[in-house]
């Protein structure tokens, strides 16, 4: 059983379906031909998240008979991905949905009709220019990570042949402008707040420089800034797509599926003909399209207003997911865990984040309307975090904690104060902040040392708690005021709102002895 067998027709559909593989229900050749002649969508970034999510939801629209064209992928960073996982398999992929039950669901994705290397050194560049000049093109989108929107002064100096992604996109946009100021929607699908603004700022940086250097007409910049011609919608995307999983590889091989090779490219991209991802997914998009779009709602995308997209992001980051992640990661590191899914088997930790979320964060949750916050947090606790396929580690989540606390906990505290809610009802948020001081000591609950995760302030903050020793309940804890007085970290004056002393008391308990992290966590979780 190989993916290319589907293209050649040399396969028995009944055999594949009997083994649990969902096959394309549309004419792949016809979709490819139609897309080549009248392309509507180009996506930049051909990595795992693209194949598992945007390409997969378009595949659903095609299967439903609601659309007749596919998506063209353009890779701006790792061209080896095109050579290793697109070209050899006729641009087909196997999407493997990792269920929290430990089972998998398998779908063949055939919605990608072309895979191009977005670089002047390859013939593909001429094809991309041709596509951008085509009036049929409706949207371009991105999953290139937040770093992909970087603009470097040295790249601006390269004129009309920049090498960074935003510069290449700007060059292609110039082609579209020259073809008759044709409309286009520029849609970021990366997991970063206000992502549409990031791509807009990147493209405009090049356009402004080119106009200033007389490399492009002023009308080009005006066209990019005309929202009726070119739009840059925001979106919120949420779906974990880890590197190819060895257990998945084994399960597919047991089916008789032969395309199970995994690759690490020279740029350290981990990929394979199959892509595995968690079962839960969210894509909420600002419905601001200048010339139509593919019907991605057929695959579950939600189209709404910019304000609502921002509310969904706020709900996730300040209440329903990210605070739980940080709380369990700090205590997970202290208790010696290396997997988030393993932590979810710990009754104290599971109850800790459950009560923190439902009882302390949810009273001030931002309800976006298009997603139910209670259903969202329920999926997090019951399906996402316990998923045995997810290799996420508390050590990774704990990275940059000092930068995350203001949003993940500070915003909730601000809302409590603004609404005059009783801060005495907060127990587990203060415990999390107390756990941060214990974490910064770099000593596990069993007494073994560990290295706190990378963070721009980690050395500075570790120095503050350095005088403290585990196992000395009567020591001088006055250094804690220097830590918890940091409004830049906690977003509020913890002492001014009456939480500072309470947090200090919890820190004293956590430092009282080896084993105190467990007993203190258990005590407060049960008390709450």
PDB file of C-alpha atoms in Angstrom, residues 162-334:
ATOM      1  CA  UNK A 162      15.326  39.593  -1.065  1.00  0.00           C
ATOM      2  CA  UNK A 163      15.849  36.168   0.476  1.00  0.00           C
ATOM      3  CA  UNK A 164      13.571  36.288   3.520  1.00  0.00           C
ATOM      4  CA  UNK A 165       9.980  35.083   3.224  1.00  0.00           C
ATOM      5  CA  UNK A 166       8.311  38.482   3.567  1.00  0.00           C
ATOM      6  CA  UNK A 167      10.567  39.922   0.894  1.00  0.00           C
ATOM      7  CA  UNK A 168       9.761  37.130  -1.542  1.00  0.00           C
ATOM      8  CA  UNK A 169       6.052  37.576  -0.894  1.00  0.00           C
ATOM      9  CA  UNK A 170       6.383  41.315  -1.476  1.00  0.00           C
ATOM     10  CA  UNK A 171       8.144  40.609  -4.786  1.00  0.00           C
ATOM     11  CA  UNK A 172       5.292  38.338  -5.854  1.00  0.00           C
ATOM     12  CA  UNK A 173       2.747  40.922  -4.736  1.00  0.00           C
ATOM     13  CA  UNK A 174       4.515  43.412  -6.997  1.00  0.00           C
ATOM     14  CA  UNK A 175       3.915  41.006  -9.885  1.00  0.00           C
ATOM     15  CA  UNK A 176       0.202  40.980  -9.038  1.00  0.00           C
ATOM     16  CA  UNK A 177       0.112  44.750  -8.822  1.00  0.00           C
ATOM     17  CA  UNK A 178       1.706  45.053 -12.257  1.00  0.00           C
ATOM     18  CA  UNK A 179      -0.867  42.615 -13.670  1.00  0.00           C
ATOM     19  CA  UNK A 180      -3.621  45.153 -13.034  1.00  0.00           C
ATOM     20  CA  UNK A 181      -3.856  45.902  -9.292  1.00  0.00           C
ATOM     21  CA  UNK A 182      -5.744  42.638  -8.857  1.00  0.00           C
ATOM     22  CA  UNK A 183      -7.289  42.030  -5.404  1.00  0.00           C
ATOM     23  CA  UNK A 184      -5.891  39.465  -2.966  1.00  0.00           C
ATOM     24  CA  UNK A 185      -6.271  38.309   0.628  1.00  0.00           C
ATOM     25  CA  UNK A 186      -3.060  37.719   2.596  1.00  0.00           C
ATOM     26  CA  UNK A 187      -3.909  35.316   5.427  1.00  0.00           C
ATOM     27  CA  UNK A 188      -1.541  34.319   8.210  1.00  0.00           C
ATOM     28  CA  UNK A 189      -2.407  31.004   9.842  1.00  0.00           C
ATOM     29  CA  UNK A 190       0.488  31.014  12.295  1.00  0.00           C
ATOM     30  CA  UNK A 191       0.028  30.603  16.013  1.00  0.00           C
ATOM     31  CA  UNK A 192       0.769  34.147  17.104  1.00  0.00           C
ATOM     32  CA  UNK A 193      -1.475  36.956  18.275  1.00  0.00           C
ATOM     33  CA  UNK A 194      -2.655  39.490  15.673  1.00  0.00           C
ATOM     34  CA  UNK A 195      -0.875  37.469  13.002  1.00  0.00           C
ATOM     35  CA  UNK A 196      -2.412  39.412  10.135  1.00  0.00           C
ATOM     36  CA  UNK A 197      -0.625  42.531  11.327  1.00  0.00           C
ATOM     37  CA  UNK A 198       2.696  40.689  11.352  1.00  0.00           C
ATOM     38  CA  UNK A 199       2.494  39.712   7.692  1.00  0.00           C
ATOM     39  CA  UNK A 200       1.179  43.163   6.776  1.00  0.00           C
ATOM     40  CA  UNK A 201       4.053  44.909   8.537  1.00  0.00           C
ATOM     41  CA  UNK A 202       6.548  42.583   6.873  1.00  0.00           C
ATOM     42  CA  UNK A 203       5.260  43.106   3.338  1.00  0.00           C
ATOM     43  CA  UNK A 204       4.874  46.863   3.817  1.00  0.00           C
ATOM     44  CA  UNK A 205       8.455  47.183   5.065  1.00  0.00           C
ATOM     45  CA  UNK A 206       9.747  45.971   1.702  1.00  0.00           C
ATOM     46  CA  UNK A 207       7.217  47.966  -0.303  1.00  0.00           C
ATOM     47  CA  UNK A 208       8.079  51.189   1.516  1.00  0.00           C
ATOM     48  CA  UNK A 209      11.788  50.653   0.919  1.00  0.00           C
ATOM     49  CA  UNK A 210      11.274  49.873  -2.765  1.00  0.00           C
ATOM     50  CA  UNK A 211       9.156  52.970  -3.265  1.00  0.00           C
ATOM     51  CA  UNK A 212      11.750  55.085  -1.442  1.00  0.00           C
ATOM     52  CA  UNK A 213      14.492  53.623  -3.665  1.00  0.00           C
ATOM     53  CA  UNK A 214      12.392  54.122  -6.825  1.00  0.00           C
ATOM     54  CA  UNK A 215      12.264  50.359  -7.406  1.00  0.00           C
ATOM     55  CA  UNK A 216       8.461  50.338  -7.299  1.00  0.00           C
ATOM     56  CA  UNK A 217       5.853  53.043  -7.916  1.00  0.00           C
ATOM     57  CA  UNK A 218       4.097  54.777  -5.039  1.00  0.00           C
ATOM     58  CA  UNK A 219       0.860  53.253  -6.319  1.00  0.00           C
ATOM     59  CA  UNK A 220       2.167  49.816  -5.299  1.00  0.00           C
ATOM     60  CA  UNK A 221       2.291  50.886  -1.658  1.00  0.00           C
ATOM     61  CA  UNK A 222      -1.122  52.535  -1.934  1.00  0.00           C
ATOM     62  CA  UNK A 223      -2.569  49.324  -3.384  1.00  0.00           C
ATOM     63  CA  UNK A 224      -1.188  47.258  -0.487  1.00  0.00           C
ATOM     64  CA  UNK A 225      -2.710  49.712   1.987  1.00  0.00           C
ATOM     65  CA  UNK A 226      -6.127  49.738   0.303  1.00  0.00           C
ATOM     66  CA  UNK A 227      -8.203  47.284   2.339  1.00  0.00           C
ATOM     67  CA  UNK A 228     -10.678  46.847  -0.499  1.00  0.00           C
ATOM     68  CA  UNK A 229      -7.873  45.534  -2.708  1.00  0.00           C
ATOM     69  CA  UNK A 230      -5.540  43.731  -0.306  1.00  0.00           C
ATOM     70  CA  UNK A 231      -6.610  42.495   3.127  1.00  0.00           C
ATOM     71  CA  UNK A 232      -4.614  40.977   5.973  1.00  0.00           C
ATOM     72  CA  UNK A 233      -7.113  39.121   8.206  1.00  0.00           C
ATOM     73  CA  UNK A 234      -6.267  37.844  11.673  1.00  0.00           C
ATOM     74  CA  UNK A 235      -6.709  34.213  12.651  1.00  0.00           C
ATOM     75  CA  UNK A 236      -6.358  31.904  15.638  1.00  0.00           C
ATOM     76  CA  UNK A 237      -5.025  28.419  14.968  1.00  0.00           C
ATOM     77  CA  UNK A 238      -4.644  25.675  17.562  1.00  0.00           C
ATOM     78  CA  UNK A 239      -3.549  22.147  16.749  1.00  0.00           C
ATOM     79  CA  UNK A 240      -0.495  20.282  18.010  1.00  0.00           C
ATOM     80  CA  UNK A 241       1.396  18.597  15.183  1.00  0.00           C
ATOM     81  CA  UNK A 242       4.475  16.838  16.560  1.00  0.00           C
ATOM     82  CA  UNK A 243       7.248  15.255  14.533  1.00  0.00           C
ATOM     83  CA  UNK A 244       6.495  11.804  13.065  1.00  0.00           C
ATOM     84  CA  UNK A 245       5.812   9.443  15.961  1.00  0.00           C
ATOM     85  CA  UNK A 246       7.583   6.067  16.089  1.00  0.00           C
ATOM     86  CA  UNK A 247       4.465   4.351  17.437  1.00  0.00           C
ATOM     87  CA  UNK A 248       2.413   5.727  14.531  1.00  0.00           C
ATOM     88  CA  UNK A 249       5.075   4.501  12.139  1.00  0.00           C
ATOM     89  CA  UNK A 250       4.744   1.018  13.629  1.00  0.00           C
ATOM     90  CA  UNK A 251       0.936   1.061  13.492  1.00  0.00           C
ATOM     91  CA  UNK A 252       0.951   2.072   9.827  1.00  0.00           C
ATOM     92  CA  UNK A 253       3.518  -0.572   8.938  1.00  0.00           C
ATOM     93  CA  UNK A 254       1.339  -3.178  10.647  1.00  0.00           C
ATOM     94  CA  UNK A 255      -1.486  -2.120   8.285  1.00  0.00           C
ATOM     95  CA  UNK A 256       0.727  -2.805   5.289  1.00  0.00           C
ATOM     96  CA  UNK A 257       1.201   0.897   4.551  1.00  0.00           C
ATOM     97  CA  UNK A 258       4.676   1.219   3.051  1.00  0.00           C
ATOM     98  CA  UNK A 259       5.313   4.974   2.998  1.00  0.00           C
ATOM     99  CA  UNK A 260       6.557   5.165   6.567  1.00  0.00           C
ATOM    100  CA  UNK A 261      10.040   6.568   6.019  1.00  0.00           C
ATOM    101  CA  UNK A 262      10.920   9.447   8.330  1.00  0.00           C
ATOM    102  CA  UNK A 263      13.414  12.145   7.445  1.00  0.00           C
ATOM    103  CA  UNK A 264      15.461  14.811   9.175  1.00  0.00           C
ATOM    104  CA  UNK A 265      16.491  17.413   6.631  1.00  0.00           C
ATOM    105  CA  UNK A 266      19.760  19.326   6.717  1.00  0.00           C
ATOM    106  CA  UNK A 267      17.812  22.203   8.260  1.00  0.00           C
ATOM    107  CA  UNK A 268      16.539  19.808  10.956  1.00  0.00           C
ATOM    108  CA  UNK A 269      12.953  19.538   9.811  1.00  0.00           C
ATOM    109  CA  UNK A 270      11.488  16.223  10.974  1.00  0.00           C
ATOM    110  CA  UNK A 271       9.004  14.965   8.427  1.00  0.00           C
ATOM    111  CA  UNK A 272       7.590  11.934   6.624  1.00  0.00           C
ATOM    112  CA  UNK A 273       5.009  11.014   3.953  1.00  0.00           C
ATOM    113  CA  UNK A 274       2.577  10.772   6.857  1.00  0.00           C
ATOM    114  CA  UNK A 275       1.839  13.574   9.291  1.00  0.00           C
ATOM    115  CA  UNK A 276       0.478  12.908  12.775  1.00  0.00           C
ATOM    116  CA  UNK A 277      -1.452  15.462  14.794  1.00  0.00           C
ATOM    117  CA  UNK A 278      -3.826  15.709  17.724  1.00  0.00           C
ATOM    118  CA  UNK A 279      -7.517  15.116  17.112  1.00  0.00           C
ATOM    119  CA  UNK A 280      -8.666  18.481  18.488  1.00  0.00           C
ATOM    120  CA  UNK A 281      -8.247  21.492  16.220  1.00  0.00           C
ATOM    121  CA  UNK A 282      -9.419  25.086  15.941  1.00  0.00           C
ATOM    122  CA  UNK A 283      -9.075  27.601  13.122  1.00  0.00           C
ATOM    123  CA  UNK A 284     -10.932  30.879  13.626  1.00  0.00           C
ATOM    124  CA  UNK A 285     -10.511  33.433  10.830  1.00  0.00           C
ATOM    125  CA  UNK A 286     -11.486  37.057  10.381  1.00  0.00           C
ATOM    126  CA  UNK A 287     -13.876  37.063   7.433  1.00  0.00           C
ATOM    127  CA  UNK A 288     -12.244  39.884   5.484  1.00  0.00           C
ATOM    128  CA  UNK A 289     -11.684  38.569   1.961  1.00  0.00           C
ATOM    129  CA  UNK A 290     -11.373  40.885  -1.009  1.00  0.00           C
ATOM    130  CA  UNK A 291     -12.186  38.467  -3.843  1.00  0.00           C
ATOM    131  CA  UNK A 292     -13.701  35.268  -2.483  1.00  0.00           C
ATOM    132  CA  UNK A 293     -12.138  32.230  -0.828  1.00  0.00           C
ATOM    133  CA  UNK A 294     -12.268  28.436  -0.705  1.00  0.00           C
ATOM    134  CA  UNK A 295     -15.089  27.078   1.517  1.00  0.00           C
ATOM    135  CA  UNK A 296     -12.845  26.118   4.430  1.00  0.00           C
ATOM    136  CA  UNK A 297     -15.845  26.067   6.762  1.00  0.00           C
ATOM    137  CA  UNK A 298     -16.589  22.662   5.214  1.00  0.00           C
ATOM    138  CA  UNK A 299     -13.597  21.371   7.159  1.00  0.00           C
ATOM    139  CA  UNK A 300     -14.475  23.152  10.387  1.00  0.00           C
ATOM    140  CA  UNK A 301     -12.891  26.602  10.033  1.00  0.00           C
ATOM    141  CA  UNK A 302     -14.923  29.355  11.685  1.00  0.00           C
ATOM    142  CA  UNK A 303     -15.255  32.734   9.966  1.00  0.00           C
ATOM    143  CA  UNK A 304     -16.073  35.725  12.119  1.00  0.00           C
ATOM    144  CA  UNK A 305     -15.056  39.293  12.990  1.00  0.00           C
ATOM    145  CA  UNK A 306     -11.596  40.541  13.944  1.00  0.00           C
ATOM    146  CA  UNK A 307     -12.861  41.341  17.435  1.00  0.00           C
ATOM    147  CA  UNK A 308     -14.087  37.768  17.871  1.00  0.00           C
ATOM    148  CA  UNK A 309     -10.786  36.291  16.669  1.00  0.00           C
ATOM    149  CA  UNK A 310      -9.068  38.371  19.334  1.00  0.00           C
ATOM    150  CA  UNK A 311     -11.544  37.156  21.964  1.00  0.00           C
ATOM    151  CA  UNK A 312     -10.862  33.525  21.045  1.00  0.00           C
ATOM    152  CA  UNK A 313      -7.130  34.155  21.407  1.00  0.00           C
ATOM    153  CA  UNK A 314      -7.694  35.827  24.774  1.00  0.00           C
ATOM    154  CA  UNK A 315      -9.891  32.951  25.962  1.00  0.00           C
ATOM    155  CA  UNK A 316      -7.208  30.413  25.070  1.00  0.00           C
ATOM    156  CA  UNK A 317      -4.144  32.297  26.275  1.00  0.00           C
ATOM    157  CA  UNK A 318      -5.480  33.769  29.525  1.00  0.00           C
ATOM    158  CA  UNK A 319      -7.922  31.103  30.710  1.00  0.00           C
ATOM    159  CA  UNK A 320      -8.596  27.828  28.953  1.00  0.00           C
ATOM    160  CA  UNK A 321      -5.216  26.443  27.884  1.00  0.00           C
ATOM    161  CA  UNK A 322      -2.034  28.396  28.484  1.00  0.00           C
ATOM    162  CA  UNK A 323      -2.418  29.030  32.248  1.00  0.00           C
ATOM    163  CA  UNK A 324      -3.038  25.320  32.809  1.00  0.00           C
ATOM    164  CA  UNK A 325       0.042  24.497  30.745  1.00  0.00           C
ATOM    165  CA  UNK A 326       2.274  26.789  32.790  1.00  0.00           C
ATOM    166  CA  UNK A 327       0.902  25.682  36.161  1.00  0.00           C
ATOM    167  CA  UNK A 328       1.382  21.990  35.452  1.00  0.00           C
ATOM    168  CA  UNK A 329       4.770  22.510  33.809  1.00  0.00           C
ATOM    169  CA  UNK A 330       6.277  24.243  36.851  1.00  0.00           C
ATOM    170  CA  UNK A 331       5.071  21.547  39.239  1.00  0.00           C
ATOM    171  CA  UNK A 332       5.818  18.840  36.679  1.00  0.00           C
ATOM    172  CA  UNK A 333       9.465  19.899  36.556  1.00  0.00           C
ATOM    173  CA  UNK A 334       9.630  19.922  40.357  1.00  0.00           C
TER     174      UNK A 334
END
